[in-house]
CSV table of C-alpha atoms in Angstrom, one decimal:
chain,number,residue,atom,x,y,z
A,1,UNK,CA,0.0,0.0,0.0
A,2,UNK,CA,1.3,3.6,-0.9
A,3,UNK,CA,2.3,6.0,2.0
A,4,UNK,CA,-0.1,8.3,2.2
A,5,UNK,CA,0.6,12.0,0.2
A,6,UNK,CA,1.6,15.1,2.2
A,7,UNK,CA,0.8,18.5,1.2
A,8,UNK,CA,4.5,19.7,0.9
A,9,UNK,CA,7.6,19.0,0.5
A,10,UNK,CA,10.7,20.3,2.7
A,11,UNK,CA,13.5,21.5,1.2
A,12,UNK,CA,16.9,20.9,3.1
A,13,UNK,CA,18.9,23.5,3.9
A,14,UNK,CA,22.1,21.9,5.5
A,15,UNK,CA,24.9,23.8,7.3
A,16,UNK,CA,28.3,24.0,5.0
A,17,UNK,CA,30.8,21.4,5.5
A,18,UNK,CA,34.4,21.4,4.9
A,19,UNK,CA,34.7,18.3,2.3
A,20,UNK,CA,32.2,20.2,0.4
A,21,UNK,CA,33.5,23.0,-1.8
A,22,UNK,CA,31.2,26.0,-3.3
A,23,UNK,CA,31.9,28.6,-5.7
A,24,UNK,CA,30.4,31.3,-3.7
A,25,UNK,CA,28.9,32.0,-0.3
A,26,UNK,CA,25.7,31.4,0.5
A,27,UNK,CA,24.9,33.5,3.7
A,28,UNK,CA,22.1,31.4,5.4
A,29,UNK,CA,24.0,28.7,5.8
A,30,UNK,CA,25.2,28.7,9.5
A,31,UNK,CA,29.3,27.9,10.3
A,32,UNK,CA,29.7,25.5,13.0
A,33,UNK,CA,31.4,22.4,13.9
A,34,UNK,CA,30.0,19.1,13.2
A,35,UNK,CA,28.7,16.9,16.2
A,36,UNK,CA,28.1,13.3,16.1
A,37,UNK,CA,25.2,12.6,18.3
A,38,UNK,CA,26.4,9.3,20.2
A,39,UNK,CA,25.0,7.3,23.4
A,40,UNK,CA,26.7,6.7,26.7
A,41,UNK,CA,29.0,4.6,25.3
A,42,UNK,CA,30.1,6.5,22.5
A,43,UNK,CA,28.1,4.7,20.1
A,44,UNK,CA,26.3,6.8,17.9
A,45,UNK,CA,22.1,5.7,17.7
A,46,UNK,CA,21.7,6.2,14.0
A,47,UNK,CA,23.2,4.8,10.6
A,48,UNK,CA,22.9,5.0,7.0
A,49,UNK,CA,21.9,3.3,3.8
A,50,UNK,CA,22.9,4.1,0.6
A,51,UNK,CA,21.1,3.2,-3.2
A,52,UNK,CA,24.2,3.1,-5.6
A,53,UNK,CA,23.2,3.6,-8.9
A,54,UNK,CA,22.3,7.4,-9.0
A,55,UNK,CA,23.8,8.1,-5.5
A,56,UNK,CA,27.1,7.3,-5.5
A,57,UNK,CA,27.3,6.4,-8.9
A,58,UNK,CA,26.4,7.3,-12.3
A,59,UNK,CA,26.5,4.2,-14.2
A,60,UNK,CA,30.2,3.6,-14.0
A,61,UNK,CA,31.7,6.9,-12.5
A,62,UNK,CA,31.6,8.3,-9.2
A,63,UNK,CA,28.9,11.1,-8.5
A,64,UNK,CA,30.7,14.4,-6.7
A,65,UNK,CA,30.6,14.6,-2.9
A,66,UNK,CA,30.5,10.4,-3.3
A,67,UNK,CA,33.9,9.9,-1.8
A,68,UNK,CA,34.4,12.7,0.7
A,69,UNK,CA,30.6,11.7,2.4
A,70,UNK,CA,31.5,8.2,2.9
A,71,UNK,CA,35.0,9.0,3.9
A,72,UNK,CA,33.4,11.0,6.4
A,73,UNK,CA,31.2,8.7,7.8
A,74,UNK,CA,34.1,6.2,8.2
A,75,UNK,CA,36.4,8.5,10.3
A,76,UNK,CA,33.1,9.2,12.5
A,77,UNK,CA,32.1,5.9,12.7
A,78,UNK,CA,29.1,6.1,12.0
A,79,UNK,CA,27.4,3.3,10.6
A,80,UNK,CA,26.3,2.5,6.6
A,81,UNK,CA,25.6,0.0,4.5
A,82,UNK,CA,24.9,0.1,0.5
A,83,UNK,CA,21.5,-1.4,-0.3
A,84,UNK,CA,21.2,-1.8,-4.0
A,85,UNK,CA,18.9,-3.2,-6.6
A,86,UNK,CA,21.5,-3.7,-9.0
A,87,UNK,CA,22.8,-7.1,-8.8
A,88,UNK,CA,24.3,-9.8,-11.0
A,89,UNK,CA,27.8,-10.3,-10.0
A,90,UNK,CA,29.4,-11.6,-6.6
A,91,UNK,CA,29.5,-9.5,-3.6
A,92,UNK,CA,32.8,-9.7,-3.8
A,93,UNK,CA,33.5,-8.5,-6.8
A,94,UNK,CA,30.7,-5.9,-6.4
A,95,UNK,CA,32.5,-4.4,-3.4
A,96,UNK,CA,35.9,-4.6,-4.7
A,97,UNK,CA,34.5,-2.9,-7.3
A,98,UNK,CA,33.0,-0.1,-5.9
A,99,UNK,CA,35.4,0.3,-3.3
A,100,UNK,CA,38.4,1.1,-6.1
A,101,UNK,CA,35.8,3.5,-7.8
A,102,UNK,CA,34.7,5.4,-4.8
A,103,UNK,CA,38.3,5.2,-3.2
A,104,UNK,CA,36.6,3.8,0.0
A,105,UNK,CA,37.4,0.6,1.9
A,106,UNK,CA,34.2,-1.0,2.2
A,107,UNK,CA,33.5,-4.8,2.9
A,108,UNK,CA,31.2,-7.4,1.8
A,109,UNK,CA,29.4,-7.3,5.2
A,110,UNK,CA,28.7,-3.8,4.6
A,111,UNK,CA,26.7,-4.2,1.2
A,112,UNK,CA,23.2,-5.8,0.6
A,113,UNK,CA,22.3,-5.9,-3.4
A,114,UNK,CA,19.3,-7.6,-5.1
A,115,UNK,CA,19.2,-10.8,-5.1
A,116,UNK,CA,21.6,-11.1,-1.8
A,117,UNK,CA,18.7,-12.8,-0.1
A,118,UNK,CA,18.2,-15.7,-1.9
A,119,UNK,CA,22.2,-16.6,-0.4
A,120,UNK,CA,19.4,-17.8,2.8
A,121,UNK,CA,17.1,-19.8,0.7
A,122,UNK,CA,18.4,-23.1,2.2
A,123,UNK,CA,15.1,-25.5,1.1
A,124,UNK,CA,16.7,-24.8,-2.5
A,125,UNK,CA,20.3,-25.3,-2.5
A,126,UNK,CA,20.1,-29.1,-3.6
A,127,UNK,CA,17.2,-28.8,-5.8
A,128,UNK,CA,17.7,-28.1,-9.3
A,129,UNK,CA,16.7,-23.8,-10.1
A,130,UNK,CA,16.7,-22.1,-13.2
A,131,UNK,CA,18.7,-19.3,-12.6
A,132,UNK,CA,17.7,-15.9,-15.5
A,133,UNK,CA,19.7,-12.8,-16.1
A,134,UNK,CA,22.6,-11.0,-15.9
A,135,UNK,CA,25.5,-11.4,-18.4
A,136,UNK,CA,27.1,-14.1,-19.6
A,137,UNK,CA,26.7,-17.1,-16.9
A,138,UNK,CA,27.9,-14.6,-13.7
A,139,UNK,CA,24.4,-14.9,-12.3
A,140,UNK,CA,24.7,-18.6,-12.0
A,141,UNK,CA,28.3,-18.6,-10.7
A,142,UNK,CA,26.9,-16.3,-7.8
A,143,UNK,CA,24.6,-19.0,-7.1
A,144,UNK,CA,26.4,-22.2,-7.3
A,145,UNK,CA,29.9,-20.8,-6.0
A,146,UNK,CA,29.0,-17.9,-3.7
A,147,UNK,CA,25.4,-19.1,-2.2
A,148,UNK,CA,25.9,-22.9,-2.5
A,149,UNK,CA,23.2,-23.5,-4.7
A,150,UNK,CA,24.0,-26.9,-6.3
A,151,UNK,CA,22.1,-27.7,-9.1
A,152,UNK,CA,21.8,-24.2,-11.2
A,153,UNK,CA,20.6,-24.4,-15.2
A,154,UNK,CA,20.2,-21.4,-17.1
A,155,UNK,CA,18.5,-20.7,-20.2
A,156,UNK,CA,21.4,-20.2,-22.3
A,157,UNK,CA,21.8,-24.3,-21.0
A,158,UNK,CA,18.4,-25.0,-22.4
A,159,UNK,CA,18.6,-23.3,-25.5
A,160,UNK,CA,22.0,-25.0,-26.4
A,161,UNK,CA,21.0,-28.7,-25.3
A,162,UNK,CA,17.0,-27.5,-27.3
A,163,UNK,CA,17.5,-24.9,-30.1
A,164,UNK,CA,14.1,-25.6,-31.3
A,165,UNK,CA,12.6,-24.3,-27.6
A,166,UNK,CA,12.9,-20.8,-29.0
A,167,UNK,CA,13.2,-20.6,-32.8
A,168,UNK,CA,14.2,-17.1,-32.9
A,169,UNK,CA,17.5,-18.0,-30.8
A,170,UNK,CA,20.4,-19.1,-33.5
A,171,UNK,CA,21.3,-15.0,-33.5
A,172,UNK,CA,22.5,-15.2,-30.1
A,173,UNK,CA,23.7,-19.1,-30.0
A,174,UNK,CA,27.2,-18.4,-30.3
A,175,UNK,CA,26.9,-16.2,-27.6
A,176,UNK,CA,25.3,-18.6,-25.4
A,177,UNK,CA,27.5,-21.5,-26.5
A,178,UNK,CA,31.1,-19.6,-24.8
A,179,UNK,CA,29.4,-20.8,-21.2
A,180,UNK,CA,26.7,-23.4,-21.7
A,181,UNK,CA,27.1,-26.8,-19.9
A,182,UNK,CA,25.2,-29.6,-20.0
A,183,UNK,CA,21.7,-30.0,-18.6
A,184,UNK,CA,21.3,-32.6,-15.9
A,185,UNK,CA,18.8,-34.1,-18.0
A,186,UNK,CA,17.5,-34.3,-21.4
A,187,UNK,CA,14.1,-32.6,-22.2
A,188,UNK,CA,11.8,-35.7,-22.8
A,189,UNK,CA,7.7,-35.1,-21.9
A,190,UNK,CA,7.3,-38.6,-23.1
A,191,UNK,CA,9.3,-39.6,-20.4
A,192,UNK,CA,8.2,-37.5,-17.1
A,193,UNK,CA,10.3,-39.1,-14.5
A,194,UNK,CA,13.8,-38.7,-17.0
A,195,UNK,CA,12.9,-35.3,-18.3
A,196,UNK,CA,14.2,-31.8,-16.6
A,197,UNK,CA,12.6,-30.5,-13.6
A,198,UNK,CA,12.8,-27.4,-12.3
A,199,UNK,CA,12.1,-26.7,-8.4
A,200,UNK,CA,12.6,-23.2,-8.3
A,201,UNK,CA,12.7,-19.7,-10.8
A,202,UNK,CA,15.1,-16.9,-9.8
A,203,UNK,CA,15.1,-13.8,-12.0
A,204,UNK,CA,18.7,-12.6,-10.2
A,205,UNK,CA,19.2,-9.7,-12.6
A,206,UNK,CA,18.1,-7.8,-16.1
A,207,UNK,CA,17.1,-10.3,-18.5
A,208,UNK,CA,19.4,-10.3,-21.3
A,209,UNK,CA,17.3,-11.9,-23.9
A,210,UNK,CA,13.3,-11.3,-23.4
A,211,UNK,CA,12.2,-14.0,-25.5
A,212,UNK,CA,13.7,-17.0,-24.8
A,213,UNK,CA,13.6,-16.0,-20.7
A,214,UNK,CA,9.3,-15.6,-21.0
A,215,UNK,CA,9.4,-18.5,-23.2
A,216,UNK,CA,11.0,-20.9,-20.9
A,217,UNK,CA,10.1,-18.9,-17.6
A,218,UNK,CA,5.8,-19.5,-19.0
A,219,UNK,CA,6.7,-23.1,-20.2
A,220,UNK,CA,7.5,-24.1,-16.3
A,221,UNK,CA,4.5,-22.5,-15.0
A,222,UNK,CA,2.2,-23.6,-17.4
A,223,UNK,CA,3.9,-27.3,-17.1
A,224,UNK,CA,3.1,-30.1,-14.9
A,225,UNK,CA,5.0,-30.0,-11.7
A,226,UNK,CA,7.9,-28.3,-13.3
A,227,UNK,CA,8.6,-30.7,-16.1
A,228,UNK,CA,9.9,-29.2,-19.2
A,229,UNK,CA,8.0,-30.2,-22.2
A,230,UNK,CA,4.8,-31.0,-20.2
A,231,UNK,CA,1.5,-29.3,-20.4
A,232,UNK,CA,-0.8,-29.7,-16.9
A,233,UNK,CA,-3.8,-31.1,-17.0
A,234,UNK,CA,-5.7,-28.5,-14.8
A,235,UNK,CA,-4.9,-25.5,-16.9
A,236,UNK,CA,-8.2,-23.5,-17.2
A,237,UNK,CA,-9.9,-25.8,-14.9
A,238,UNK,CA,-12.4,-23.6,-13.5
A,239,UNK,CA,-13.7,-25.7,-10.4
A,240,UNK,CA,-10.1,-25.3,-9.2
A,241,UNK,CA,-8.3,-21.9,-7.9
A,242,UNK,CA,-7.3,-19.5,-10.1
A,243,UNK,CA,-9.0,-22.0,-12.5
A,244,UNK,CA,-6.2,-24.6,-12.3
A,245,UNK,CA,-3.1,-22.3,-13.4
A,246,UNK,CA,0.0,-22.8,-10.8
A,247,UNK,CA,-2.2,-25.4,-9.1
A,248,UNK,CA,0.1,-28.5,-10.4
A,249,UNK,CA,3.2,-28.2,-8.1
A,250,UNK,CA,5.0,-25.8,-10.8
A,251,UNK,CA,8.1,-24.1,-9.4
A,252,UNK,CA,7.9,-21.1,-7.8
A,253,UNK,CA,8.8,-17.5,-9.6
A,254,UNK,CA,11.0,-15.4,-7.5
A,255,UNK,CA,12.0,-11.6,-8.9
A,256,UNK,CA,15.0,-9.8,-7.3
A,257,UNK,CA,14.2,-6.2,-8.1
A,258,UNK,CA,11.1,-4.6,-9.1
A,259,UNK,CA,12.8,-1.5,-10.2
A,260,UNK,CA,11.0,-0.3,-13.7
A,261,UNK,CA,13.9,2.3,-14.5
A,262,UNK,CA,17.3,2.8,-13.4
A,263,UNK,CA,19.9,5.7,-14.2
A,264,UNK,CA,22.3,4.7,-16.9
A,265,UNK,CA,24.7,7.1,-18.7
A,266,UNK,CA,21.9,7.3,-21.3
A,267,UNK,CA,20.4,10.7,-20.4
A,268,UNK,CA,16.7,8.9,-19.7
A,269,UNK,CA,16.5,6.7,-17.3
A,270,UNK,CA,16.6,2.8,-18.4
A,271,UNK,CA,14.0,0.0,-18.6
A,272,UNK,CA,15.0,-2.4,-15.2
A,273,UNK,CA,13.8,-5.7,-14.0
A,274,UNK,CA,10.8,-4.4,-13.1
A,275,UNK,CA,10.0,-3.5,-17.3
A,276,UNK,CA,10.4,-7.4,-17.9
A,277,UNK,CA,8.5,-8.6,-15.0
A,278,UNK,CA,5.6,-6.4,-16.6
A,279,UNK,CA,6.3,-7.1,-19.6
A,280,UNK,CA,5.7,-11.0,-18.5
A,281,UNK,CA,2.7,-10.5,-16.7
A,282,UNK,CA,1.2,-9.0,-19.9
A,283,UNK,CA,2.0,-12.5,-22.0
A,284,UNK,CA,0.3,-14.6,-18.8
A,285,UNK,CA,-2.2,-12.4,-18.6
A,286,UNK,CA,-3.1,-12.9,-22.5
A,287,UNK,CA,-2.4,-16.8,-22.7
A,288,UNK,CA,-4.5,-18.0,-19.6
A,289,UNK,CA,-7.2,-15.7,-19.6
A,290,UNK,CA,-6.7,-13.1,-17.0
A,291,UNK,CA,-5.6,-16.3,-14.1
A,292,UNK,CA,-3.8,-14.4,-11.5
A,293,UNK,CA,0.6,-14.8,-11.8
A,294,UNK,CA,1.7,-15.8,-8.3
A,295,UNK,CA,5.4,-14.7,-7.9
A,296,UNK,CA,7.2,-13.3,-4.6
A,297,UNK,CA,9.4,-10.1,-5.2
A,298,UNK,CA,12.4,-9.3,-3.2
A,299,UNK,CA,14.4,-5.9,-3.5
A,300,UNK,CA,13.4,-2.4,-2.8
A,301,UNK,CA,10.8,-1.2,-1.8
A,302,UNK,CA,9.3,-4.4,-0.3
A,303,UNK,CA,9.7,-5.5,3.5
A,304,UNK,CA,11.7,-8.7,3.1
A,305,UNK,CA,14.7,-7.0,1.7
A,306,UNK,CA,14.3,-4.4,4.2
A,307,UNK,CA,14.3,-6.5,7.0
A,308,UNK,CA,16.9,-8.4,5.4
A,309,UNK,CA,19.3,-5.4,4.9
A,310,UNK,CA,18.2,-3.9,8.7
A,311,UNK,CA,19.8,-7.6,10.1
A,312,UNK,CA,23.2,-7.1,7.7
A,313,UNK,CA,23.0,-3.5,8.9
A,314,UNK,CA,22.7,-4.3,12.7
A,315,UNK,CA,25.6,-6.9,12.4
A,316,UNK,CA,27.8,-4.8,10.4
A,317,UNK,CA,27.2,-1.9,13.3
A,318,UNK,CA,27.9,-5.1,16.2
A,319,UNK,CA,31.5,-5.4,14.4
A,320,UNK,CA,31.9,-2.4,14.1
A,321,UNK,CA,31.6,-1.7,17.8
A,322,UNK,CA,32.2,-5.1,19.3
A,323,UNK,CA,30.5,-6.0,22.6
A,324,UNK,CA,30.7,-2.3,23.8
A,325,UNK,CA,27.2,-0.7,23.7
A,326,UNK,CA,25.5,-3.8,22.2
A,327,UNK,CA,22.2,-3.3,23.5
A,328,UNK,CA,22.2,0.0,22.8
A,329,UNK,CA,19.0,1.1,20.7
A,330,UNK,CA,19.7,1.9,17.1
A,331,UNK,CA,17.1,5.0,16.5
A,332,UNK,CA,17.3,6.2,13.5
A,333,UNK,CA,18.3,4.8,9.7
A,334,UNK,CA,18.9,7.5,6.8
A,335,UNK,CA,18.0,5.8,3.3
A,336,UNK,CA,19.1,8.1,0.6
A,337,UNK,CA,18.0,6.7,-2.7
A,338,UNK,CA,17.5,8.5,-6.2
A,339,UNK,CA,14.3,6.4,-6.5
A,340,UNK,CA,11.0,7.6,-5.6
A,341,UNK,CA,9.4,4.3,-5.8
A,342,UNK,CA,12.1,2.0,-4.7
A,343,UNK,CA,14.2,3.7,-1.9
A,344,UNK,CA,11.9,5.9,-0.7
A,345,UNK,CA,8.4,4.3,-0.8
A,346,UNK,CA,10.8,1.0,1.1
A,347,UNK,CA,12.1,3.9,4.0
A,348,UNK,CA,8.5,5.2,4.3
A,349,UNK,CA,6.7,2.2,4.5
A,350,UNK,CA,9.4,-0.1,6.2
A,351,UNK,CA,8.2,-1.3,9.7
A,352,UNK,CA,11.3,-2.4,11.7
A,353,UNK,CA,11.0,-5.3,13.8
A,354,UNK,CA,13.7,-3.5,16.5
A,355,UNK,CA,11.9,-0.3,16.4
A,356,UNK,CA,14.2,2.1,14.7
A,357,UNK,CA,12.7,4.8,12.0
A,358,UNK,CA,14.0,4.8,8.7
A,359,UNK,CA,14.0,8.1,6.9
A,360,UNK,CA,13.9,8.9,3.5
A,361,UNK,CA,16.0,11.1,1.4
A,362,UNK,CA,16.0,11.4,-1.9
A,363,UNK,CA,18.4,12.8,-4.0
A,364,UNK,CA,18.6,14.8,-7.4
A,365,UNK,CA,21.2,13.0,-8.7
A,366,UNK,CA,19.7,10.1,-10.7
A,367,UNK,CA,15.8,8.7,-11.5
A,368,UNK,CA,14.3,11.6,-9.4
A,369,UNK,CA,14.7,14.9,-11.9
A,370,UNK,CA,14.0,18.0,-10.2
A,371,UNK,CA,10.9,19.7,-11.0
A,372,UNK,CA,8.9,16.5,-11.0
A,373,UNK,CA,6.3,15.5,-8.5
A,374,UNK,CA,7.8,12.4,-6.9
A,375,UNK,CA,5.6,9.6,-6.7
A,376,UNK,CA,6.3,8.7,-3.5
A,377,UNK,CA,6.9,11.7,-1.4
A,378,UNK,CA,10.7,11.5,0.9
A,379,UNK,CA,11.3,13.3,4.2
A,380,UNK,CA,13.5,16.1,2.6
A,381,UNK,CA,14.9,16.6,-1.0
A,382,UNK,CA,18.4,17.1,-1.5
A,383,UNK,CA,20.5,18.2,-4.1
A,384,UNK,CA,23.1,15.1,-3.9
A,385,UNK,CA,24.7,12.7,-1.7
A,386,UNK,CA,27.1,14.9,0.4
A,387,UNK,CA,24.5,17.1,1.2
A,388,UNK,CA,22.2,14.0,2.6
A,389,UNK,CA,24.9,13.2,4.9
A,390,UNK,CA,25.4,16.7,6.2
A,391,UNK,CA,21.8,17.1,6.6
A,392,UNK,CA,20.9,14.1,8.3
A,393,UNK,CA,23.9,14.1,11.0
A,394,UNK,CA,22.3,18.1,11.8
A,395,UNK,CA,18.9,16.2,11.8
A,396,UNK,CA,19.8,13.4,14.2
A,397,UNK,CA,21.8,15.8,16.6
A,398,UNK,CA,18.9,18.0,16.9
A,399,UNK,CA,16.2,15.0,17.2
């Protein structure tokens, strides 16, 4: 459900800050030193999270004030983690990464990005998933190598053991050939019990190739119990729920991120994951009849990932720390996001199971372009990312 709209919004007027340098004086702006506000044990009660893309970053390069507000926060000690809806690489090689662009230490225990999460999905790890997205076969490397996943196919597997499941595909075979492996079995309905089964879908990252991804992704949820080249017999059944469609053990559909655009170099912002996964529920919608698509969507804005990143960002401030002040209350959490309707709709409607308030700050940097009604209103707009920071440290000393 959508926060609900205020009548305004507040413009942030933050006091100057020496790693931030202007080309002429702006007189309102009130000289004095920063404070961190901190508990009786020196532990300060809030923290931040940072969106990447269109915070920090502009696709590849490093936005300005980037470096010197995280640098800041470091010396400080003030807690942060980066909670992204980009994804399809390692952590590791995300963070090492980012850390050489920003010029920041940071750590994998520091950094949440979309499809983190399913690393927990334990029930999976020796079923057989079909792993979509991402280039090349990184996506399924992050699951088999990083998140022990044990059994991963991916439709570039599928299409190079089946060329004739997507007869548009001999355009992009050779692509798919330089990391195919076998499937762990053949595709043969006439045979159910030695034909492939899928347990489990997982969109990790940007489908590369729209076709052959809804092709195979509607094939195993129109199929009987998962079994590639099967059709089940309660499709359109109308004494059954949702009148027999996903009724018939199919595998369940799991998205990562349900982010329609994202900021690219590309002046406009970009068709996301969230473009295919509408784009997919269009084609179910048309082939069974208007049956409802049951899927569960991680990333922001939804509560799982927020919970998930609030744990990662409660450990990260434990290690930070140690045992000193461990039981002291974390109060406040500053998400500043680009995104209206990922990072800010996710702060504003986020209901922590420990209690602390998540703000929202959105910055002008990236999606959000200034002028625009946002469609999820923040707490403040700010111009960029070291201005967040300044502002909310004022905010959470005078709070």
């Amino acid at each position: 459900m959508a926060a609900p709209s205020r009548s305004f919004v507040r413009l942030a007027r933050p006091p100057s800050h020496p790693w931030i340098r202007r080309s002429h004086p702006q007189p309102w702006r009130q000289r004095r030193t920063f404070q961190t506000k901190v508990q009786s044990s020196g532990i300060p009660d809030y923290a931040f999270a940072f969106d990447i893309d269109g915070v920090l970053l502009r696709s590849s390069n490093p936005l300005p004030g980037a470096h010197e507000a995280l640098t800041y926060l470091q010396r400080q000690r003030i807690p942060f983690i980066l909670l992204t809806n980009g994804g399809g690489k390692s952590e590791t090689e995300r963070v090492a990464e980012l850390s050489e662009k920003l010029n920041v230490e940071l750590s994998v225990d520091m950094f949440v990005q979309s499809h983190t999460p399913f690393a927990e999905m334990h029930e999976y790890k020796d079923k057989t998933v079909l792993v979509i997205g991402g280039d090349y076969d990184k996506c399924q490397l992050v699951a088999k190598d990083h998140y022990g996943f044990q059994n991963v196919v991916t439709p570039g597997d599928i299409v190079c053991a089946h060329p004739d499941i997507w007869p548009f595909s001999k355009v992009f075979l050779d692509y798919y050939k330089t990391f195919a492996k076998p499937l762990p079995k053949p595709i043969n309905p006439s045979n159910p019990s030695e034909t492939l089964q899928i347990d489990a879908i997982f969109v990790y990252n940007d489908p590369r190739d729209w076709g052959l991804d809804s092709t195979i992704i509607l094939d195993l949820l129109l199929s009987s119990q998962g079994r590639l080249g099967t059709l089940s017999p309660q499709n359109g059944n109308a004494t059954l729920p949702n009148r027999g469609y996903q009724q018939d053990a199919q595998p369940p559909l799991y998205y990562s991120n349900p982010d329609l655009w994202w900021a690219a170099s590309h002046p406009l912002p970009r068709l996301g994951q969230g473009g295919f996964r509408v784009a997919f529920a269009g084609l179910w919608n048309a082939v069974t009849g208007g049956a409802e698509l049951e899927y569960t969507m991680f990333g922001k804005p939804h509560q799982l990932t927020y919970e998930f990143a609030e744990r990662r960002l409660r450990a990260h401030r434990k290690m930070l720390f140690g045992q000193r002040g461990l039981n002291d209350p974390l109060r406040r959490v500053y998400m500043v996001g680009d995104n209206p309707e990922s990072d800010i709709r996710g702060a504003n409607e986020y209901k922590s199971p420990h209690g602390s308030r998540w703000k929202s700050l959105l910055v002008k940097t990236g999606v959000y372009q200034e002028g625009s009604v946002p469609s999820c209103e923040p707490d403040v707009i700010l111009e960029d990312v070291g201005e967040a920071v300044r502002w909310a440290v004022e905010d959470a000393k005078e709070s």
